[in-house]
Coordinates of C-alpha atoms in Angstrom, one line a residue:
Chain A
X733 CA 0.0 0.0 0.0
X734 CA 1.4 3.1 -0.8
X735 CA 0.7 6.5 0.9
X736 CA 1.4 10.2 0.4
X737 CA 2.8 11.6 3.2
X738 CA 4.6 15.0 3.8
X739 CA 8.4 15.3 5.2
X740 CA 9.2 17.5 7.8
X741 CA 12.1 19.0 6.2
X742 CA 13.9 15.8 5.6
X743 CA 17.7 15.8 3.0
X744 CA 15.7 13.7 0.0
X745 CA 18.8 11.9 -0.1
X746 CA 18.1 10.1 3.2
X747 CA 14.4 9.4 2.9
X748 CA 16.1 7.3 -0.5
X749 CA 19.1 5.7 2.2
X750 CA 21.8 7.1 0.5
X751 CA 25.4 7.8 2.8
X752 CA 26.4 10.7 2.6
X753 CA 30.2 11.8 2.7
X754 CA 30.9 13.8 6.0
X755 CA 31.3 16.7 3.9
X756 CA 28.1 16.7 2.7
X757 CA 26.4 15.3 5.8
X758 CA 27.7 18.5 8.1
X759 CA 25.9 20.7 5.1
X760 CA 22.8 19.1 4.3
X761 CA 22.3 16.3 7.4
X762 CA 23.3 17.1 10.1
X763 CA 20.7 15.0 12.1
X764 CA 22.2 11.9 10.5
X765 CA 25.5 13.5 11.8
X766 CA 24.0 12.9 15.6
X767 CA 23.3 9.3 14.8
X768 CA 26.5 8.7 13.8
X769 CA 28.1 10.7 17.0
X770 CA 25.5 8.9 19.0
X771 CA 26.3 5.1 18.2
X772 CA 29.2 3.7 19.6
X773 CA 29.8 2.0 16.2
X774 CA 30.2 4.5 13.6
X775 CA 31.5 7.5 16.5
X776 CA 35.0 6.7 16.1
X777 CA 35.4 6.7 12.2
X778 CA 33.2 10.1 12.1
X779 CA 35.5 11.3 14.8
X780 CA 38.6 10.9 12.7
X781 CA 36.9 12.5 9.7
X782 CA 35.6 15.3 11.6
X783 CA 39.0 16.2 12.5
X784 CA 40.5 15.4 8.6
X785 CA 37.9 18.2 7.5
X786 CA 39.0 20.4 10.4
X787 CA 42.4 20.0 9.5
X788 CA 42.1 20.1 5.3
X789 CA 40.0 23.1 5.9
X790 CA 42.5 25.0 8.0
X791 CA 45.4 23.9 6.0
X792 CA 43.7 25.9 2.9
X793 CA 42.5 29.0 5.1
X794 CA 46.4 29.0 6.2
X795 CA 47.9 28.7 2.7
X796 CA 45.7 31.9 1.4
X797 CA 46.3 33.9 4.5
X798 CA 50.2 32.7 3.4
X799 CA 50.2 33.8 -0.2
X800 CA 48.7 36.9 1.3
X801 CA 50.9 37.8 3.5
X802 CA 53.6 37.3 1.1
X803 CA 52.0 39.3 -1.9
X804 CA 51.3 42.1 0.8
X805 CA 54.6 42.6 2.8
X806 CA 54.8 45.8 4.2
X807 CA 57.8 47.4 5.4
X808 CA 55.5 50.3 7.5
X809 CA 54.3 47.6 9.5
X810 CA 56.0 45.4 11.2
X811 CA 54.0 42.5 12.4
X812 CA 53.0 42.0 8.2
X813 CA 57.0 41.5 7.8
X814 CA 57.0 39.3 10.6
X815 CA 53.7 37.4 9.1
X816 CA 55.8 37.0 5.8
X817 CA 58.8 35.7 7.2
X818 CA 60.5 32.7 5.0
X819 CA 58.3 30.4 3.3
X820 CA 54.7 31.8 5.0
X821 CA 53.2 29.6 2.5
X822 CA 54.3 26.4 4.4
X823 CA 54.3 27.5 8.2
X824 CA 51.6 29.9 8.5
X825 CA 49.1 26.5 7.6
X826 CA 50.9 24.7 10.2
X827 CA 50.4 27.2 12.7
X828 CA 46.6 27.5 12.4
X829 CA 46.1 23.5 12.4
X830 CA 48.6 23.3 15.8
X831 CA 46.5 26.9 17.6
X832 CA 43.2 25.8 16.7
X833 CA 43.9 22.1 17.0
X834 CA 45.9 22.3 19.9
X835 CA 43.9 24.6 21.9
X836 CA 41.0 22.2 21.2
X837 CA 42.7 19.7 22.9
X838 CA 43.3 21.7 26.1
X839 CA 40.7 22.6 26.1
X840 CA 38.5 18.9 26.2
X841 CA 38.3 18.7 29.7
X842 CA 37.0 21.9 30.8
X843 CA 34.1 20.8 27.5
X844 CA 33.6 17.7 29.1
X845 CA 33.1 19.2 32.7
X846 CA 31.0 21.9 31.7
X847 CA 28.8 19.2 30.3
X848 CA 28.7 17.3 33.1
X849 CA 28.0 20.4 34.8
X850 CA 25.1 21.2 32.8
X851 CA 23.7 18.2 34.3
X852 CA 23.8 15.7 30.6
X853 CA 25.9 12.6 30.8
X854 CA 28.1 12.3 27.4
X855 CA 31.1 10.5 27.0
X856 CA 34.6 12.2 26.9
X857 CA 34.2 10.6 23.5
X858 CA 30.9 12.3 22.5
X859 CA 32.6 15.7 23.8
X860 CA 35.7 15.0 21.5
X861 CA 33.3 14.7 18.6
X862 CA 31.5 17.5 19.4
X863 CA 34.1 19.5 19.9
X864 CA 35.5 18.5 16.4
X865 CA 32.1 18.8 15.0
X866 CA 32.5 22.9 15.4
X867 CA 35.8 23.2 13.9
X868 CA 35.1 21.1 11.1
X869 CA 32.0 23.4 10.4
X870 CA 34.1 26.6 11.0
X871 CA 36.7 25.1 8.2
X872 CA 33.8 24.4 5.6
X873 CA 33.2 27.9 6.1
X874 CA 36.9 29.3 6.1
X875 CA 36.6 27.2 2.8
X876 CA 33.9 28.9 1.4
X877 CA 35.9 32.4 2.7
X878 CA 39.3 31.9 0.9
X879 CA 38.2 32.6 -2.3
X880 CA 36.9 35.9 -0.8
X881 CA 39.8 36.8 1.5
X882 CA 42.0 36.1 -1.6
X883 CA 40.3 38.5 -3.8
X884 CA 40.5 40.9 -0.7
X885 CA 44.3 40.7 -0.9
X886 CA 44.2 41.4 -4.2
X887 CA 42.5 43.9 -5.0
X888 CA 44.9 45.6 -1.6
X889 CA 48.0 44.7 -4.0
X890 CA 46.3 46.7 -7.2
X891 CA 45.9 49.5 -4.5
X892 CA 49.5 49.8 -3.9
X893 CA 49.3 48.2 -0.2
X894 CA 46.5 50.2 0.6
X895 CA 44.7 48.1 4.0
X896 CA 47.3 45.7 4.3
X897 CA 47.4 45.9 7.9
X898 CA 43.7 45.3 7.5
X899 CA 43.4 42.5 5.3
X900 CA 46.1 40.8 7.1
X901 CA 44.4 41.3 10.5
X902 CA 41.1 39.9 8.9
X903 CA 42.9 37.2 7.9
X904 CA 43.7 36.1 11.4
X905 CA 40.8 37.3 12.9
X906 CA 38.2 35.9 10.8
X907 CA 38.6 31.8 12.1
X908 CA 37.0 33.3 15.4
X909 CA 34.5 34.8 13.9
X910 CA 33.6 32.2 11.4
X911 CA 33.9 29.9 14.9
X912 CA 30.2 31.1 15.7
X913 CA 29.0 28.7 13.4
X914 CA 31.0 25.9 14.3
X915 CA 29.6 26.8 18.0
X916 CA 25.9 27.3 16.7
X917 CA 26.1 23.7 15.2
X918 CA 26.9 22.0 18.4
X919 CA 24.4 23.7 20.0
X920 CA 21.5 22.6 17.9
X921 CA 23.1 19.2 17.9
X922 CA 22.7 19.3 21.7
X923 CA 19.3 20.1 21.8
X924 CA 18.2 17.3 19.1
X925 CA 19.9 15.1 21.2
X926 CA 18.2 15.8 24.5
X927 CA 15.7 13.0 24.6
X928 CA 18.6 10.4 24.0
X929 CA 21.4 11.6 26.3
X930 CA 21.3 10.3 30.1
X931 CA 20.0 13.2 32.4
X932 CA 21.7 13.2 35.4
X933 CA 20.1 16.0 37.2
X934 CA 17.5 18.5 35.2
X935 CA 18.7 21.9 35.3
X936 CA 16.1 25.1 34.7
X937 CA 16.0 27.6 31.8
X938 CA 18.5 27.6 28.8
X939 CA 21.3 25.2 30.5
X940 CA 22.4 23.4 27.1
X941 CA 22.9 27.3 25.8
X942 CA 24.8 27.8 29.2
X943 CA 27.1 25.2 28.7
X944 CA 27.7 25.8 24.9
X945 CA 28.8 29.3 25.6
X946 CA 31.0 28.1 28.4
X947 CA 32.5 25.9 25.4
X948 CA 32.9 29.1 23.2
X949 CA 34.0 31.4 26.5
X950 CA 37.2 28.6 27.2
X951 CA 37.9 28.2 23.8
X952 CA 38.0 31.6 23.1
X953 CA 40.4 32.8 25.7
X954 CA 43.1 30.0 24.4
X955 CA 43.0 29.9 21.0
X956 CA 44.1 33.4 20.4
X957 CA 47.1 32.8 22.1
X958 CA 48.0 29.9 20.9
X959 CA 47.8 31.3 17.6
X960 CA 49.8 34.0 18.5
X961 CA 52.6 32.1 20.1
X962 CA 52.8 29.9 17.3
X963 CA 52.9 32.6 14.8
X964 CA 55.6 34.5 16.7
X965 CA 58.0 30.8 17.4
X966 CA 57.4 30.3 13.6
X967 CA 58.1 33.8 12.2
X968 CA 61.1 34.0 15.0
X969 CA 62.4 30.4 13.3
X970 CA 63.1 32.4 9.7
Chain B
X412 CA 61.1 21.9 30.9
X413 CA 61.9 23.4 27.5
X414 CA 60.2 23.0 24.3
X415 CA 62.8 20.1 22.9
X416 CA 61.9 18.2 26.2
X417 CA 57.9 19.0 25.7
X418 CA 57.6 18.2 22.1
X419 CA 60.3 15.2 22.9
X420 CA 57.1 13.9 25.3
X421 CA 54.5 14.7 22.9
X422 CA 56.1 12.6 20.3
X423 CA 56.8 9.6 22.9
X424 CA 53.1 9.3 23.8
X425 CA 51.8 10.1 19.8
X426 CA 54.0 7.3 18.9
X427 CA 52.0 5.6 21.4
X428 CA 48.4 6.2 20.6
X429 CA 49.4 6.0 16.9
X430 CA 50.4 2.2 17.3
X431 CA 47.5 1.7 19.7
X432 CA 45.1 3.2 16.8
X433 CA 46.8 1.3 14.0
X434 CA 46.5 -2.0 16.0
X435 CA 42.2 -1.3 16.9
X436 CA 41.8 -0.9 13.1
X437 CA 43.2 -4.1 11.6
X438 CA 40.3 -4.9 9.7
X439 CA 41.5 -1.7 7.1
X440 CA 43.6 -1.1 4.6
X441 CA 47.7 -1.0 5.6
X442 CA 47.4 2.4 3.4
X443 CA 44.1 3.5 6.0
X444 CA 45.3 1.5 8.9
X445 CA 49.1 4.2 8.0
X446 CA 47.2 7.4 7.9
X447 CA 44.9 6.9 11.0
X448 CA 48.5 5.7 12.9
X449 CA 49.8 9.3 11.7
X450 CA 47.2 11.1 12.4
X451 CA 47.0 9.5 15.7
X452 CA 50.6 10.5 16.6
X453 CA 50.6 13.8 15.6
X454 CA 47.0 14.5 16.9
X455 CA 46.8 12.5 19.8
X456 CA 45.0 13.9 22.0
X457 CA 41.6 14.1 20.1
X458 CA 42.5 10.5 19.5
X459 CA 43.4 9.7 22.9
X460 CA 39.4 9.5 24.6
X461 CA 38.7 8.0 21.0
X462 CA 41.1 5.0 21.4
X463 CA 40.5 4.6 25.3
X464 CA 37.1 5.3 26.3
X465 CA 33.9 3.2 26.3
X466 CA 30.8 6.0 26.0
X467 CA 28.3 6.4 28.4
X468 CA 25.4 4.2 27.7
X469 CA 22.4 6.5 25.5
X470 CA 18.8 5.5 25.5
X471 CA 19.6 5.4 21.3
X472 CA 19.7 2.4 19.9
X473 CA 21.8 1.4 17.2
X474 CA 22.2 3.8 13.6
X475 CA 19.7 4.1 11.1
X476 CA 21.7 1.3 8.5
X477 CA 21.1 -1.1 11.5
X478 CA 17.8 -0.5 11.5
X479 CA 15.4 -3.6 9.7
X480 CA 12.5 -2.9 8.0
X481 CA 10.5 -0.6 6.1
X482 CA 8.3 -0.6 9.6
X483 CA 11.4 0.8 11.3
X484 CA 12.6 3.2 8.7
X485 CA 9.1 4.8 8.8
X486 CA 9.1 4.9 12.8
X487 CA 12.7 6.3 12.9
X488 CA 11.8 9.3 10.2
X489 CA 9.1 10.3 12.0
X490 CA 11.2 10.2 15.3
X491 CA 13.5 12.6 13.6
X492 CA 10.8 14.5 11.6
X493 CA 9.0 15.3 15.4
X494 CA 12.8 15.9 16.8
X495 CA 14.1 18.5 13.7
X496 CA 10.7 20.2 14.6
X497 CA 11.0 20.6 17.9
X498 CA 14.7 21.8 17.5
X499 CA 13.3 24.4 15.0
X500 CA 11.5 26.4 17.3
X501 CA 11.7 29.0 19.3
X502 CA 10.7 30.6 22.2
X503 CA 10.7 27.1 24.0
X504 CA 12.7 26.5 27.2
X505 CA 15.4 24.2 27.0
X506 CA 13.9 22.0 29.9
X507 CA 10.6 21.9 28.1
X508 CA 12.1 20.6 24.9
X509 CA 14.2 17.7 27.0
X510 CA 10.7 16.9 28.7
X511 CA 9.4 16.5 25.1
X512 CA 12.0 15.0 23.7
X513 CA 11.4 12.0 26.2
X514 CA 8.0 12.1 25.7
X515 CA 9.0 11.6 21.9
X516 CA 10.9 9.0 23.1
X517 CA 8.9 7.1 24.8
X518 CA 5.8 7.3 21.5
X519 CA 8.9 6.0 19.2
X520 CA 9.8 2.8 21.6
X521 CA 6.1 2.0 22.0
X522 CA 5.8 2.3 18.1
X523 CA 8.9 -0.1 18.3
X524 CA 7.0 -2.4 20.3
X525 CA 4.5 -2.7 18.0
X526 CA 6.8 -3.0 14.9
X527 CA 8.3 -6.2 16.5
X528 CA 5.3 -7.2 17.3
X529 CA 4.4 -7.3 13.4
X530 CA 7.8 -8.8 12.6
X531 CA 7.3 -11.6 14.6
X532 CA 3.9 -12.3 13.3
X533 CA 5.6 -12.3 9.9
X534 CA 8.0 -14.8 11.0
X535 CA 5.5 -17.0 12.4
X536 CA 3.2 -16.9 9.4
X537 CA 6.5 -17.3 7.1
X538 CA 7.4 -20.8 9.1
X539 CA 6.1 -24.6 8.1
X540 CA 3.3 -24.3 11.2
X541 CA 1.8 -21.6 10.0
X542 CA 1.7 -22.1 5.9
X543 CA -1.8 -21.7 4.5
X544 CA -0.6 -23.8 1.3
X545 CA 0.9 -26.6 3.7
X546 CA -2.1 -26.9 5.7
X547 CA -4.4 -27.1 2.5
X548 CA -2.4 -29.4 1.3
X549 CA -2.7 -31.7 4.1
X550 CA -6.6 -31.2 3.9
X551 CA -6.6 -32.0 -0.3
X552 CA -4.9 -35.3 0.8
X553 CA -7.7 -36.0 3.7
X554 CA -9.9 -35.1 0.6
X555 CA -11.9 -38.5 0.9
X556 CA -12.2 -38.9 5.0
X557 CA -15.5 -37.9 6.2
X558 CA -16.2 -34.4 7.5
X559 CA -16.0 -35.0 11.7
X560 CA -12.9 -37.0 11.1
X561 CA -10.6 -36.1 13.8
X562 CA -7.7 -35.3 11.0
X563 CA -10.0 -32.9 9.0
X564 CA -10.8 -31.1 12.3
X565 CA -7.6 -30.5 13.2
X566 CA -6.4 -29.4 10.0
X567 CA -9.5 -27.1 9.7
X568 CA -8.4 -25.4 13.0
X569 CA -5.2 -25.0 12.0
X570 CA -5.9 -23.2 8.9
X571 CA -8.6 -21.4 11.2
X572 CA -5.7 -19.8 13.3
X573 CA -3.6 -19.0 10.0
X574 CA -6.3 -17.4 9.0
X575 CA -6.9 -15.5 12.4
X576 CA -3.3 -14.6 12.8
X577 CA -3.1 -13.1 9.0
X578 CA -6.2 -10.9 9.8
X579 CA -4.1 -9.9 13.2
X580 CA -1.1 -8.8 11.6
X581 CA -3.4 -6.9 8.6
X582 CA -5.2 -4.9 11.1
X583 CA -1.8 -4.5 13.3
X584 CA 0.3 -3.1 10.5
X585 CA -3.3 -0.9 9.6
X586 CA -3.4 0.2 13.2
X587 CA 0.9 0.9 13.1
X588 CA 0.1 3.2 9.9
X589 CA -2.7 4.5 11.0
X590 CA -0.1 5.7 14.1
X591 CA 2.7 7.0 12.1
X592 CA 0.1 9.5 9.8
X593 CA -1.1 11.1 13.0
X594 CA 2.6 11.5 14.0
X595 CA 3.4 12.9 10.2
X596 CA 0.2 15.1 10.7
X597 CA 1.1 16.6 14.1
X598 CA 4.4 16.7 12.9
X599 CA 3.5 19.2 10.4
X600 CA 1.5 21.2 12.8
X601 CA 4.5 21.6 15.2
X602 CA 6.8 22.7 12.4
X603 CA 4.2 25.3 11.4
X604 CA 4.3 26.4 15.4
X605 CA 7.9 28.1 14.2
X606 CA 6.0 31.0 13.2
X607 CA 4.0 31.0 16.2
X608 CA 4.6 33.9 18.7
X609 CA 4.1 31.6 22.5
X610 CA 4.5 28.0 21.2
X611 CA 5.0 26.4 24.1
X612 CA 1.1 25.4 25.3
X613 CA 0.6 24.5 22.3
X614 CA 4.0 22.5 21.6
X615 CA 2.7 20.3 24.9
X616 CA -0.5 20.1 23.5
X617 CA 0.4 18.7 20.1
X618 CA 2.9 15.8 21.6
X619 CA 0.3 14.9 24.1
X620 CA -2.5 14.8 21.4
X621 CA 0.7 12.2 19.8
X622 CA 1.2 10.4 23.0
X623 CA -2.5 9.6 23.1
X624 CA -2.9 8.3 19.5
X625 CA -0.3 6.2 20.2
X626 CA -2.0 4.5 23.2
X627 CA -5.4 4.3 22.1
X628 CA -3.5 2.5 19.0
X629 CA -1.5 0.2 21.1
X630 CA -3.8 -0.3 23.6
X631 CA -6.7 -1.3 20.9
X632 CA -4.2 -3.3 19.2
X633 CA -3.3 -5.8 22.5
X634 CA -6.4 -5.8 23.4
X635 CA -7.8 -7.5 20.2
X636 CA -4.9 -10.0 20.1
X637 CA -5.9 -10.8 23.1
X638 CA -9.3 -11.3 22.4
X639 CA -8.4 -13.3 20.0

């Protein structure tokens, strides 16, 4: 017997079974994203390729801000000669993956306590993916910003260095902001997941909110410096 | 300790996890099985909980691919369609939506319940016992026997229960489908609530409406089987 009956909103793609790659499920499903994260099964290999997007993501975000640096060096400003130092092409992409993975990975535990905290009982594992989760969104969107940044750069070169210090400053400032939608998506993830995650003591009002901008707060305070540690031991190296 | 000594220590233990991770995957590739043992080394410790810990046990159950069944593919959409709504909208307090989200929870298992319930009416009608075309069989060979023989009887009630057990799981799988419209309906109703400027009330009053479908289903459903 066959019946007509409406989808709530639901990737075509998935009503017909088909897998999705993890690029294309962080785009267009991310509920079959939680199913993945939530069985034991499949959470490790969607673990590793959350954190190969992450990775590939910030590798290309670093080599643009690279080429940029090195097509604007300025000698008025001295942190852009610093930025272009040697081959900014190869380190500069090194640095971002080691700030921004790095200071993920410090900062796991304080994620996994304010989830606890917030009263949900997830694996350290869960947290790990989670955590992943946000960066690999926030490099699917510095991927859909190089192209931008690049012609940004550009056009700064045709205007004789005008904005350098600007477009260089964008280009290190912009992972954070583009990190609000990494943050965002583990959020709603979160909140689809309620009904399925242990409960270990119900907190009142927005707590899942609570504990995602504790998440963004922590992260927020060590990333920048790791990035700008690293960039200063690798600009110091050439 | 200086930076040799800390990125000495940081290789030690990546070394470590990277053996540990190429060793838990030897059912890949040696190509795959090389670059999760790199990326394990150089990225330990996102690989570290990965490798070591056993999660927390969740009320899910296993993925969607594990899933069997049309029956279950249907009950786990609508699951999701009636979770994606809820996560759409606003204005709803966090501790409201976890309350519904169990109360989703619990519609979906009881809709489980009686999935398996079909499924193991389709095994029994699927075994030798219950085979209409046996049982007629049997009764074409007592073809010449008189009418009150004991043999005819029995092979006459037999065919009456396959035929009592067929209209069961008919009117079952009806009253299952029956279910998951109402949930697809409501569904559709809660999505629309997006737009709505208090949804909350209404938000409780939509799941319970659910809740109760489900019940007066299930509950008509055992209680004909058992009548039966």
């Amino acid at each position: 017997m066959t019946v007509q009956v409406e989808e709530l909103g639901m990737p075509e793609a998935r009503r017909n079974n088909v897998e999705f790659g993890m690029y294309e499920t962080i785009l267009r499903d991310p509920q079959g994203l939680d199913e993945r994260l939530l069985d034991e099964n499949t959470l490790p290999e969607a673990t590793r390729k959350l954190l190969l997007l992450g990775v590939a993501g910030l590798v290309a975000y670093g080599v643009g801000v690279g080429i940029s640096a090195e097509l604007l060096n300025s000698p008025t400003l001295s942190w852009a000669q610093q930025l272009a130092a040697g081959p900014s092409v190869l380190w500069l992409p090194l640095a971002f993956v080691f700030a921004f993975v790095g200071a993920l990975s410090i900062c796991l535990p304080s994620f996994y306590f304010y989830t606890q905290l917030s009263g949900l009982d997830v694996s350290f594992r869960l947290v790990t993916a989670q955590a992943l989760r946000a960066q690999a969104v926030t490099s699917i969107c510095l991927l859909a910003f190089v192209p931008v940044y690049m012609a940004l750069a550009l056009g700064s070169v045709v205007a004789d260095g005008n904005g350098v210090g600007m477009v260089l400053a964008v280009g290190l400032l912009f992972p954070f902001v583009l990190g609000f939608a990494g943050i965002t998506s583990v959020y709603r993830s979160f909140v689809r997941m309620l009904g399925r995650l242990t409960i270990t003591h119900q907190r009142c009002g927005a707590f899942v909110k609570r504990m995602v901008l504790a998440w963004g707060g922590i992260y927020s305070l060590i990333a920048p410096i790791a990035l700008w540690r690293l960039l200063g031991s690798f600009s110091g190296g050439w | 300790m200086g930076a040799v000594e800390t990125v000495l220590i940081y290789a030690l233990i990546g070394l470590a996890v990277g053996v540990g991770a190429a060793l838990q995957e030897a059912q890949c590739s040696p190509g795959k099985r090389l670059g999760i043992a790199l990326s394990a080394s150089i990225f330990w410790p996102v690989h570290l909980p990965v490798l070591l810990g056993r999660g927390a046990q969740t009320r899910a159950s296993a993925a969607p691919s594990a899933a069997s069944g049309p029956l279950e593919q249907r009950i786990l959409q609508s699951e999701r369609g009636l979770r994606e709504a809820l996560a759409r909208l606003d204005g709803v307090a966090e501790e409201v939506l976890s309350k519904e989200q169990n109360q989703i929870l619990g519609v979906s298992e009881r809709l489980r319940t009686m999935s398996a319930r079909i499924a193991e009416m389709d095994s029994l009608l699927q075994s030798s016992e219950f085979s209409a075309s046996r049982a007629q069989s049997a009764l074409d060979e007592l073809e010449g026997q008189a009418l009150d023989d004991p043999r005819v009887r029995s092979v006459r009630a037999r065919m009456r229960n396959i035929e009592r057990l067929s209209n069961m799981r008919a009117r079952a799988y009806e009253e299952l489908e029956r279910a998951l419209l109402k949930i697809e309906e409501l569904g559709s109703q809660l999505a629309l609530l997006k737009f709505a400027e208090d949804p909350q009330p209404e938000v409780a009053r939509l799941l319970q409406e659910i809740a109760v479908s489900v019940d007066c289903v299930s509950e008509g459903l055992f209680s004909a089987e058992s009548a039966a």
